[in-house]
Structures are given as structure tokens and as C-alpha cells.
Amino acid sequence: MKCDVLTLFPDILSAYLNESILKRARSKGLLDVALYNFRDFTSDSHRTVDDMPYGGGAGMVLKPEPLFKALDVLAEDGVPRRVVLLSPQGAPFSQKVAEVFSKEDRRIVFICGRYEGIDERVMSRVDEEISIGDYVMTGGELAALVIIDAVTRLLPGALGDAKSIEDESFTWGLLDYPQYTRPREYCGLKVPDVLLSGNHKDIIAWRRGQALKKTLAVRPDLLETAKLSDEDQRMISDLRDGYGSK
Ligand code: 9D3
């Protein structure tokens, strides 16, 4: 993925982009992120980015000029771009949207809002508006990082690879089963015997059961859309009837 981020606080993003998986994806050339402070595209001596809302009301509104100017300067390189505004009014981000972005050939411009909002005329330059969930943050920077993070791990070669992606397609739409590592017993807490049995079929079945049970308990809504086998359906009915106590 190639992207540009327009923000008043580029340092918020650079810290996260310069660690771990994202750092490695960037050095491998899988992820290309350019950060721009749109205050640098103001033309007044005070470098003003916001102003009072027409019609009155609390808070400040981001002025259109710095964002228009930033988009104009980016466009000078002639590279096609998809412009995404991060805002609480946006369509919900999801794993599906992450997959779409991971396959996008254009550069993606992420515009991060702040303050109470953005002058609506900026929408004339925006292709889509995206939200990361129904809660109010102080700006779009964390949303940009959430999206870049979720997309990056889908880029071929960005993760340790193959196996974990393969497991994902099997459990898609369900919550994860519990994981254990050494030691076999810690503070009196034991690893379930089945995981030490060496019986691969039993382990697969146990994990599937645990994933279904966890999903039923915490996110029953996910069971409406998950791909479930007849065996899964039977297990869920049993769990609903109160079998399989733990
Ligand atoms: C819904 C609140 N708005 C009512 C006047 C004002 C407002 C508050 C906070 C407008 C923007 C913001 C900053 N939030 C984002 O820029 C944002 C966001 C979010 O707050 N929640 C979920 N996803 C996103 S993406 C960008």
C-alpha cells in the first residue's frame, strides 16, 4: 500500500510507523507512507488552520484552503490517488475494507480531522469518508494508524506469513480459540490435556469448539454471518442448551 497522510500531528503517526511490523514493511518497500502537516500549506503569517463556524456554535472548524492546497500539491506528481476522509460520520471500517485497500493500486490519501469538524467543501475533493467505530476521539490520527496497521498485515510478505493467514481463513468470522505455551503448569494453572495429546484431529475439534463457545458468549452477532458447518451448528445448539459447561 502506498499512502499519504494529511495531519496536524505527524509525530503521532511516525512513532507507530517506526516500530515492529510496520517498520519492517516500510523497509521492505511493501508499505510506503508519506506524512504531511497541512499547516505547512497555509499562506498566512499565523499559519492558521481553523476558524469559527458560520452560523455560530461551539468549537472551531478546519478551514478548506490548507487541505485543498495540500491535495493540489500532491496531485502535481500525476500519480492517481484515492482520497479518504477519516471522520465520525464515515462508513464503518472493517476487515473487508482493509482487504479492498490492500489491493488498491492508487495511492491512498488519508485526511485526519481535528477540532469539531472540517469545512464541508473539502468533501468535493474526497472519494469516501470512513469511521473506525461509534465512539468519539479527538482526531483522525489513530484512525489512520488503525487502518494502515490492519491493511499492512494483509500485504504479501509483511507477516511471518502463509500459516497464520491460512488459519485465519478457517476461523474467519469467529473469535480466536485460547492459546498456551510453556510451562505445562504455572501457578497451579494447567494447559488443557488435549493440546499435549499429539492428536491433531482432537486438537482441531477442541479449538473449533472453544472458538464457537467464546463467540457465542461474547459476540453472538458474529454467528449470523460466520461460515458454519453442520458440526458447528450442532455444537452451538448444545452450548445454547447448556452442555459443555466450560
Ligand atoms: C461526533 C462528534 N462531533 C459532534 C459535533 C464532533 C467531532 C468530534 C471529534 C468531530 C470530529 C472528532 C474527531 N474524530 C475523528 O476525527 C475521527 C473518528 C472518531 O472520533 N471516531 C471514530 N472514527 C473516527 S475517524 C476520525
Coordinates of C-alpha atoms and ligand atoms in Angstrom, one line a residue:
M1 CA 0.0 0.0 0.0
K2 CA 1.2 3.5 -0.9
C3 CA -0.4 6.3 1.1
D4 CA -0.2 10.0 2.1
V5 CA -1.4 11.2 5.5
L6 CA -2.5 14.8 5.9
T7 CA -2.5 15.7 9.6
L8 CA -1.6 18.5 12.0
F9 CA 0.3 16.0 14.2
P10 CA 2.6 13.8 12.0
D11 CA 4.7 12.8 15.1
I12 CA 1.7 10.8 16.4
L13 CA 1.9 8.6 13.4
S14 CA 5.7 8.4 12.9
A15 CA 6.2 6.8 16.4
Y16 CA 4.0 3.8 15.5
L17 CA 5.1 3.6 11.9
N18 CA 8.8 3.2 13.0
E19 CA 8.3 0.1 15.1
S20 CA 7.9 -3.6 14.6
I21 CA 5.9 -5.0 11.6
L22 CA 5.1 -1.6 10.1
K23 CA 8.7 -0.5 10.2
R24 CA 9.8 -3.8 8.5
A25 CA 7.1 -3.5 5.9
R26 CA 8.3 0.0 5.1
S27 CA 11.9 -1.0 4.8
K28 CA 10.9 -3.9 2.5
G29 CA 9.0 -1.4 0.3
L30 CA 5.7 -3.1 0.9
L31 CA 4.3 -0.1 2.8
D32 CA 5.0 3.5 1.6
V33 CA 3.7 6.2 4.0
A34 CA 4.4 9.9 3.4
L35 CA 3.4 12.2 6.3
Y36 CA 2.4 15.8 5.6
N37 CA 1.5 18.5 8.1
F38 CA -1.2 20.5 6.3
R39 CA -0.3 23.6 8.4
D40 CA 2.7 23.7 6.0
F41 CA 0.2 24.5 3.3
T42 CA -1.2 27.7 4.9
S43 CA -0.4 31.0 3.4
D44 CA -1.0 33.5 6.2
S45 CA 1.7 34.6 8.7
H46 CA 0.0 32.9 11.6
R47 CA -0.3 29.6 9.7
T48 CA -4.0 29.4 10.6
V49 CA -5.8 26.1 10.0
D50 CA -9.1 26.7 11.8
D51 CA -11.8 29.3 12.2
M52 CA -15.2 29.9 13.9
P53 CA -18.2 28.1 12.4
Y54 CA -20.6 30.2 10.2
G55 CA -24.0 30.2 11.9
G56 CA -22.4 30.1 15.4
G57 CA -21.9 27.2 17.8
A58 CA -19.1 25.9 19.9
G59 CA -15.6 24.9 18.7
M60 CA -13.6 25.6 15.6
V61 CA -13.8 24.3 12.1
L62 CA -10.8 23.3 9.9
K63 CA -10.5 25.8 7.0
P64 CA -10.7 24.5 3.5
E65 CA -7.7 26.3 2.0
P66 CA -4.8 24.3 3.6
L67 CA -6.4 20.9 2.7
F68 CA -7.2 22.0 -0.9
K69 CA -3.7 23.3 -1.3
A70 CA -2.1 20.1 0.1
L71 CA -4.2 18.0 -2.2
D72 CA -3.2 20.2 -5.2
V73 CA 0.5 19.9 -4.3
L74 CA 0.2 16.1 -4.0
A75 CA -1.6 16.0 -7.4
E76 CA 1.4 17.7 -9.1
D77 CA 3.3 14.3 -9.3
G78 CA 0.5 13.0 -11.6
V79 CA 0.1 9.8 -9.5
P80 CA -3.6 8.6 -9.2
R81 CA -5.0 8.9 -5.7
R82 CA -8.0 7.7 -3.7
V83 CA -8.9 10.4 -1.1
V84 CA -10.3 9.1 2.2
L85 CA -11.5 11.4 5.0
L86 CA -11.4 10.0 8.5
S87 CA -14.4 11.2 10.4
P88 CA -17.1 10.0 12.9
Q89 CA -19.6 10.4 10.0
G90 CA -17.9 7.8 7.9
A91 CA -18.9 4.4 6.7
P92 CA -17.6 1.7 9.2
F93 CA -14.1 0.4 8.7
S94 CA -13.9 -3.5 8.7
Q95 CA -11.7 -6.4 7.6
K96 CA -13.5 -6.3 4.2
V97 CA -12.5 -2.6 3.7
A98 CA -8.9 -3.5 4.8
E99 CA -8.8 -6.2 2.1
V100 CA -10.0 -3.7 -0.5
F101 CA -7.4 -1.1 0.5
S102 CA -4.7 -3.8 0.5
K103 CA -5.4 -4.4 -3.2
E104 CA -5.8 -0.7 -4.2
D105 CA -3.3 0.3 -6.9
R106 CA -3.8 4.1 -6.4
R107 CA -2.0 5.9 -3.6
I108 CA -4.5 6.4 -0.7
V109 CA -4.6 9.9 0.9
F110 CA -5.8 9.8 4.5
I111 CA -7.1 13.2 5.8
C112 CA -7.1 13.4 9.6
G113 CA -9.5 15.9 11.0
R114 CA -9.2 17.6 14.4
Y115 CA -11.3 20.1 16.3
E116 CA -15.1 20.0 15.9
G117 CA -15.0 19.2 12.2
I118 CA -13.9 20.2 8.7
D119 CA -15.4 22.7 6.3
E120 CA -17.9 20.7 4.2
R121 CA -16.4 22.0 0.9
V122 CA -13.5 19.6 1.5
M123 CA -15.9 16.8 0.6
S124 CA -15.7 18.0 -3.0
R125 CA -12.2 16.5 -3.0
V126 CA -13.0 13.4 -1.0
D127 CA -13.9 10.0 -2.5
E128 CA -15.1 8.4 0.7
E129 CA -15.5 9.0 4.4
I130 CA -14.5 6.3 6.9
S131 CA -15.0 5.9 10.7
I132 CA -13.4 3.2 12.9
G133 CA -16.3 2.9 15.3
D134 CA -19.1 4.5 17.3
Y135 CA -17.1 6.5 19.9
V136 CA -15.7 10.0 19.8
M137 CA -11.9 10.6 19.6
T138 CA -10.1 13.9 19.5
G139 CA -8.9 13.4 15.9
G140 CA -8.4 11.1 12.9
E141 CA -4.7 10.2 13.6
L142 CA -5.4 7.0 15.5
A143 CA -8.0 6.0 12.8
A144 CA -5.3 6.4 10.1
L145 CA -3.0 4.2 12.1
V146 CA -5.7 1.6 12.7
I147 CA -6.4 1.4 9.0
I148 CA -2.7 1.4 7.9
D149 CA -1.9 -1.3 10.5
A150 CA -4.8 -3.6 9.5
V151 CA -4.0 -3.2 5.8
T152 CA -0.3 -3.7 6.2
R153 CA -0.6 -7.2 7.8
L154 CA -2.6 -8.2 4.6
L155 CA 0.2 -7.2 2.3
P156 CA 2.0 -10.3 0.9
G157 CA 5.4 -10.7 2.8
A158 CA 4.5 -8.3 5.7
L159 CA 4.0 -11.1 8.3
G160 CA 5.9 -14.2 9.2
D161 CA 3.4 -15.4 6.5
A162 CA 1.4 -18.2 5.0
K163 CA 0.5 -20.3 8.1
S164 CA -1.2 -17.5 10.1
I165 CA -3.2 -16.3 7.1
E166 CA -4.3 -19.9 6.4
D167 CA -5.5 -20.3 10.0
E168 CA -7.4 -17.1 9.6
S169 CA -9.5 -18.2 6.6
F170 CA -10.5 -21.3 8.6
T171 CA -11.8 -19.3 11.6
W172 CA -12.9 -16.3 9.7
G173 CA -15.8 -14.5 11.4
L174 CA -15.3 -16.3 14.8
L175 CA -13.3 -15.1 17.8
D176 CA -9.9 -16.8 18.5
Y177 CA -9.5 -20.0 20.5
P178 CA -7.3 -19.8 23.6
Q179 CA -3.6 -20.3 23.2
Y180 CA -1.0 -21.8 25.6
T181 CA 2.8 -22.0 25.6
R182 CA 5.3 -23.5 28.1
P183 CA 5.3 -24.2 31.0
R184 CA 2.7 -27.1 31.1
E185 CA 1.7 -25.9 34.6
Y186 CA 2.1 -22.4 36.0
C187 CA 0.8 -21.2 39.4
G188 CA -1.3 -24.4 39.5
L189 CA -2.9 -23.5 36.2
K190 CA -2.6 -26.4 33.7
V191 CA -2.6 -26.4 29.9
P192 CA -5.6 -28.5 28.7
D193 CA -4.6 -32.1 28.2
V194 CA -5.8 -32.3 24.6
L195 CA -3.2 -29.8 23.5
L196 CA -0.4 -32.1 24.9
S197 CA -2.1 -35.3 23.4
G198 CA -0.4 -35.0 20.0
N199 CA -3.8 -35.9 18.4
H200 CA -4.1 -33.4 15.7
K201 CA -7.8 -34.1 14.9
D202 CA -8.8 -33.8 18.6
I203 CA -6.9 -30.5 18.8
I204 CA -8.6 -29.0 15.8
A205 CA -12.0 -30.1 17.1
W206 CA -11.3 -28.7 20.6
R207 CA -10.1 -25.3 19.2
R208 CA -13.2 -25.1 17.0
G209 CA -15.4 -25.7 20.0
Q210 CA -13.6 -23.1 22.1
A211 CA -13.8 -20.5 19.3
L212 CA -17.6 -21.2 18.9
K213 CA -18.2 -21.1 22.7
K214 CA -16.3 -17.8 23.1
T215 CA -18.1 -16.3 20.1
L216 CA -21.5 -17.4 21.4
A217 CA -20.7 -15.9 24.8
V218 CA -19.2 -12.5 23.7
R219 CA -20.2 -11.8 20.1
P220 CA -23.3 -13.9 19.3
D221 CA -23.9 -11.5 16.4
L222 CA -20.9 -12.9 14.6
L223 CA -22.5 -16.3 14.4
E224 CA -25.2 -14.9 12.0
T225 CA -22.5 -14.3 9.3
A226 CA -19.8 -16.8 10.1
K227 CA -19.3 -19.8 7.8
L228 CA -20.5 -22.7 9.9
S229 CA -20.5 -26.5 9.2
D230 CA -23.4 -28.8 10.3
E231 CA -21.0 -30.0 13.1
D232 CA -20.5 -26.3 14.2
Q233 CA -24.3 -25.8 14.2
R234 CA -24.8 -28.9 16.4
M235 CA -22.1 -27.7 18.8
I236 CA -23.7 -24.3 19.1
S237 CA -27.1 -25.9 19.8
D238 CA -25.5 -28.0 22.6
L239 CA -23.8 -24.9 24.0
R240 CA -27.1 -22.9 23.9
D241 CA -28.8 -25.9 25.7
G242 CA -26.2 -25.6 28.5
Y243 CA -24.0 -28.5 27.6
G244 CA -20.2 -28.3 27.6
S245 CA -20.0 -26.4 30.9
K246 CA -16.6 -24.7 30.4
Ligands
9D3_1 C1 -19.4 13.3 16.7 C2 -18.7 14.4 17.3 N1 -18.8 15.7 16.5 C3 -20.0 16.3 17.0 C4 -20.1 17.8 16.9 C5 -17.6 16.5 16.7 C6 -16.3 15.8 16.4 C7 -15.7 15.2 17.5 C8 -14.4 14.6 17.3 C9 -15.8 15.7 15.1 C10 -14.6 15.0 15.0 C11 -13.9 14.5 16.0 C12 -12.6 13.8 15.8 N2 -12.8 12.4 15.4 C13 -12.2 11.9 14.2 O1 -11.7 12.7 13.5 C14 -12.4 10.6 13.8 C15 -13.1 9.5 14.4 C16 -13.8 9.3 15.7 O2 -13.9 10.3 16.5 N3 -14.4 8.1 16.0 C17 -14.3 7.1 15.1 N4 -13.7 7.1 14.0 C18 -13.1 8.3 13.6 S1 -12.2 8.6 12.2 C19 -11.9 10.2 12.6

